[in-house]
Coordinates of C-alpha atoms in Angstrom, one line a residue:
Chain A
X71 CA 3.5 23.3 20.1
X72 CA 7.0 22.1 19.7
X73 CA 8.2 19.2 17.3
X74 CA 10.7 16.8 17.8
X75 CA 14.2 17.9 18.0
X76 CA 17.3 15.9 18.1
X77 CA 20.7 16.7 18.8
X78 CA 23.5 16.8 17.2
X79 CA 22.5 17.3 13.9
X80 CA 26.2 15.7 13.1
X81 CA 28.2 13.9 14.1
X82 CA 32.0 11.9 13.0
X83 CA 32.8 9.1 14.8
X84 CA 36.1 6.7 14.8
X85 CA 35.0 3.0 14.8
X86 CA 35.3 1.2 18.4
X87 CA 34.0 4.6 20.2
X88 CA 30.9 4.7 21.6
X89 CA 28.3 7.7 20.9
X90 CA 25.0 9.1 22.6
X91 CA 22.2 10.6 20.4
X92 CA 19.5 12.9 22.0
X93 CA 15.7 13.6 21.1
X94 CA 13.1 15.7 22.7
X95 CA 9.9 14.4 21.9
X96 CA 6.7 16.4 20.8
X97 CA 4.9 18.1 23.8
X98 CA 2.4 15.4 25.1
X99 CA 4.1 12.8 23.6
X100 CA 5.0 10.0 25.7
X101 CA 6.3 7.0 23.1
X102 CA 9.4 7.7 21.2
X103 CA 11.1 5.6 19.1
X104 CA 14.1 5.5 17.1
X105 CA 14.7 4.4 13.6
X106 CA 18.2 3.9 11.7
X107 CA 17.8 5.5 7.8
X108 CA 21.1 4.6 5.9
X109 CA 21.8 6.3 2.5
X110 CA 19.4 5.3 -0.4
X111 CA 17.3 3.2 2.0
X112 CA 13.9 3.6 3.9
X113 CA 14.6 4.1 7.7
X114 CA 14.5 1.1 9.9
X115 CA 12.7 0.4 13.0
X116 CA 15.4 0.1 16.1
X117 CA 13.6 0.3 19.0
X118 CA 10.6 1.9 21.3
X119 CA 10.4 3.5 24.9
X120 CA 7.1 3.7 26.3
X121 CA 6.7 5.3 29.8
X122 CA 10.4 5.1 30.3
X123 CA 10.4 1.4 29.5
X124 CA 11.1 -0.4 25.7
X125 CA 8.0 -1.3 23.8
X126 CA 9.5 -3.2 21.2
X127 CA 12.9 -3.7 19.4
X128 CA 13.7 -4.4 15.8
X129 CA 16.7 -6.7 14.4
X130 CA 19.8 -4.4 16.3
X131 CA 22.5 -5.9 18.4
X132 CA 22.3 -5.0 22.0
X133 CA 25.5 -2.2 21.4
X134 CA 22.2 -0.5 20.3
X135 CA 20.6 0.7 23.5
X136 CA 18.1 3.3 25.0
X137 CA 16.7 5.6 27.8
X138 CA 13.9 7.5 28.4
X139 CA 13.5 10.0 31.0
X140 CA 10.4 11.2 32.8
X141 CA 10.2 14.3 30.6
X142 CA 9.4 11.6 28.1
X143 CA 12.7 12.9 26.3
X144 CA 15.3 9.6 25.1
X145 CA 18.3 9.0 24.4
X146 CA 20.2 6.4 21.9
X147 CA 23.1 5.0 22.9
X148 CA 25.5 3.0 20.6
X149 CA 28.6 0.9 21.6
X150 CA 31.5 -0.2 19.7
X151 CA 31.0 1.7 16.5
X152 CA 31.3 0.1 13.1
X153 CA 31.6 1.7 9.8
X154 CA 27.9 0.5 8.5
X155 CA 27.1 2.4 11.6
X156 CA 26.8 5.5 9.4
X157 CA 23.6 6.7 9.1
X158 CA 20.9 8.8 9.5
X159 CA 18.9 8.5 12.9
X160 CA 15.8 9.6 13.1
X161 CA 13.6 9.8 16.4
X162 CA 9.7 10.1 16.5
X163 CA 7.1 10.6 19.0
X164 CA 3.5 9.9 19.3
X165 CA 0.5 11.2 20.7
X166 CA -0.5 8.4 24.1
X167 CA -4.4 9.0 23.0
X168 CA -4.5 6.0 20.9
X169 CA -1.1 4.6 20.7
X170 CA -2.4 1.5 18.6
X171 CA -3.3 4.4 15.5
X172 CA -1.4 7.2 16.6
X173 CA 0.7 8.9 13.6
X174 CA 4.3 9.4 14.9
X175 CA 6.2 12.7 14.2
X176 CA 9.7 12.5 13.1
X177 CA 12.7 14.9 14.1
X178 CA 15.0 16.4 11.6
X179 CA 17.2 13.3 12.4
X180 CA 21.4 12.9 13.5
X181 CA 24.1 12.5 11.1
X182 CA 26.2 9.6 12.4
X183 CA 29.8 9.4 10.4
X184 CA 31.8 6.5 11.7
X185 CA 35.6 6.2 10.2
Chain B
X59 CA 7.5 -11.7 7.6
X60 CA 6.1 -8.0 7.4
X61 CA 7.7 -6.1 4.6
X62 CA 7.1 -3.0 2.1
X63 CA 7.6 -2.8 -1.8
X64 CA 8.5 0.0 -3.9
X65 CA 9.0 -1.5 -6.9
X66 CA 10.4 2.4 -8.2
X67 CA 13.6 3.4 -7.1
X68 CA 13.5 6.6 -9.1
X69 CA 10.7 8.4 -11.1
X70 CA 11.6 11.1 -13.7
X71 CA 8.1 13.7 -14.6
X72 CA 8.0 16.2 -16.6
X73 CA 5.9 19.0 -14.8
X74 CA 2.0 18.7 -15.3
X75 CA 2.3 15.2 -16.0
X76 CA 0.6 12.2 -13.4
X77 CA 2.0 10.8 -11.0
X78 CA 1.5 7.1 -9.8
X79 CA 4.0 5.4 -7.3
X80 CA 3.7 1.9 -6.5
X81 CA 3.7 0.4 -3.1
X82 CA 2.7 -2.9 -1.8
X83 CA 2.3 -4.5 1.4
X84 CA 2.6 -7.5 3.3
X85 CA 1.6 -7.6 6.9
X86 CA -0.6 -10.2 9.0
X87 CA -3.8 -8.7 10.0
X88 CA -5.3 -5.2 10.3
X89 CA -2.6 -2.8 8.8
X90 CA -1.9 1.2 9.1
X91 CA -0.8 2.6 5.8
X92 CA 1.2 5.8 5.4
X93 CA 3.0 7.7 2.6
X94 CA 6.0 9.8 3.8
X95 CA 7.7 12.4 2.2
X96 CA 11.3 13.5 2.6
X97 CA 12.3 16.7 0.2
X98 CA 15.7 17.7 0.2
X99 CA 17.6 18.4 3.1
X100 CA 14.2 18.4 5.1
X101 CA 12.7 15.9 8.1
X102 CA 9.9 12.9 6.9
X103 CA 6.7 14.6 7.0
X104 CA 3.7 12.4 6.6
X105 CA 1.7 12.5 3.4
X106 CA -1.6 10.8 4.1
X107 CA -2.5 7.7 6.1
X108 CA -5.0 4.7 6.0
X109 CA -6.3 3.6 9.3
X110 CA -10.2 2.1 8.2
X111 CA -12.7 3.3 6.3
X112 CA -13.0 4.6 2.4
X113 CA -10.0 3.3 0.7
X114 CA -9.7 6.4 -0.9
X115 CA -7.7 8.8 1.1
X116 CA -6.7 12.1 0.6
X117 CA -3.6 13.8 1.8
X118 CA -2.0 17.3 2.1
X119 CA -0.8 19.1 -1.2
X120 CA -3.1 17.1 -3.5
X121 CA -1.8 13.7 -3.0
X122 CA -4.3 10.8 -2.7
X123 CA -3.6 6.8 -2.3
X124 CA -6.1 3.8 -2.8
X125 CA -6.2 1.2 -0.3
X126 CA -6.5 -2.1 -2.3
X127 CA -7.1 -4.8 0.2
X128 CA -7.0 -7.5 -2.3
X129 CA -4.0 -6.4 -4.1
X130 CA -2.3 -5.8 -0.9
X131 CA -1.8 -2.3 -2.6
X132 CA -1.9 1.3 -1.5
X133 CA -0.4 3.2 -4.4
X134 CA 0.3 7.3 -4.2
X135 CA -0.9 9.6 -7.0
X136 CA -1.3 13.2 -8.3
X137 CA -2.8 14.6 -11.1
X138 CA -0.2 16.9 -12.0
X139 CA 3.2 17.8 -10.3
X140 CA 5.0 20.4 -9.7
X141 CA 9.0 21.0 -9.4
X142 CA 8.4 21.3 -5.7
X143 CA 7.3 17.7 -5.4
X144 CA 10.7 16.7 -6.2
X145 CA 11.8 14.5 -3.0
X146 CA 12.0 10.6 -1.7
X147 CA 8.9 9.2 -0.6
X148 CA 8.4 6.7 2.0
X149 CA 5.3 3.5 2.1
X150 CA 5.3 2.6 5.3
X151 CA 2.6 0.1 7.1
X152 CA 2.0 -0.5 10.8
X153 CA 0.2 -3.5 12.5
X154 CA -2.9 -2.2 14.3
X155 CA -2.1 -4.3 17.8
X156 CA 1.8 -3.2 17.4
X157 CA 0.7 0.1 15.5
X158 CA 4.3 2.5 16.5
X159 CA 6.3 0.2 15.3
X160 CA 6.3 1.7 11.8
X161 CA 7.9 -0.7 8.9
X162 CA 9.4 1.1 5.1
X163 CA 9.7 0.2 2.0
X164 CA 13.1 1.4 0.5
X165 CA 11.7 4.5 -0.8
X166 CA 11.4 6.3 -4.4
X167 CA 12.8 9.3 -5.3
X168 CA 10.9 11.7 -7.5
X169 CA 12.4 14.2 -10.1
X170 CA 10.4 16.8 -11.8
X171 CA 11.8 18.4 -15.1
X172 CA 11.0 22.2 -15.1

């Protein structure tokens, strides 16, 4: 069974660019969703693609957007960089059996540096 | 509004000695409990999890957390620790009707003395 993986693992950005984040979910998975971890805090919730749709968005701007394909794999997509942009972004993916209790699985996460 | 308290940023153990980390809760309705774990350099991994049932719940690498439902509680323990416990760890709670949308508390990081 594969994890979750998620690519790049780094990444340095100049503020105003725009930047695309990738994460293959776990096989059978079909929810992902993305979280935003910045240094000496707990990861926050950004947003969640269900069947290729979002399920659910926390407190982002829209320059925060998504995709998921039919392979159930997602991207994050992020416009307009700003410097408290830098963080740590983490994807997860969770089993469609009981999605209301289901236990999510987290990738090893992307660096994001924004200068 | 839905929210997560740790109330310690960082623990400092010796080894052998117990281990109790705070965590409380406040969420509308029937809530999913979770301790994460993040050692260094390494992905979250999940530590244990409340759904229903015994409040008492058991997790890998001899961690356990009580579910106090009138405390609005669900605090982590071990026995003893070891120097490979050394890491951040993550309360997190769920709603049960919006259940993957997973919300953290800030996190506290352990370190264990040799």
């Amino acid at each position: 069974e594969t994890g979750v993986t998620q690519s790049p693992t780094h990444l340095i950005k100049t503020r105003g660019q725009q930047v695309t984040l990738r994460c293959s979910s776990q096989s059978g998975h079909n929810t992902v969703s993305w979280y935003q971890q910045a240094l000496g805090q707990g990861p926050q919730f950004i947003f969640q693609y269900y069947r290729e749709e979002e399920n659910g968005r926390g407190n982002f701007p829209p320059r925060f957007s998504g995709l998921q394909f039919p392979n159930y794999s997602s991207e994050l997509n992020v416009n307009a960089l700003e410097l408290d942009d830098s963080a740590l972004y983490l994807c997860a993916s969770s089993s469609p059996l009981d999605r209301s209790r289901s236990e999510q699985y987290f990738g090893p996460g992307t660096r994001l540096t924004v200068t | 509004a839905q929210s997560v308290s740790q109330h310690n940023h960082h623990v400092i153990l010796s080894e052998a000695a117990s281990l109790e980390l705070g965590c409380n809760y406040s969420y509308g309705g029937t809530v999913n409990l979770f301790w994460y774990v993040q050692y260094p350099g390494q992905h979250l991994q999940l530590l244990l999890k409340y759904f229903s049932g015994d409040p008492l719940v058991k997790g890998i690498k001899g961690f356990e957390a009580e579910f106090i439902k009138s405390k609005f509680s669900f605090n982590l323990r071990k026995p003893s620790v070891q120097w490979s416990d050394t890491a951040e760890y993550f309360c997190a709670a769920s709603g049960y009707s919006s259940a993957s949308k997973i919300i953290f508390g800030s996190g506290t990081r352990l370190s264990i003395r040799p």
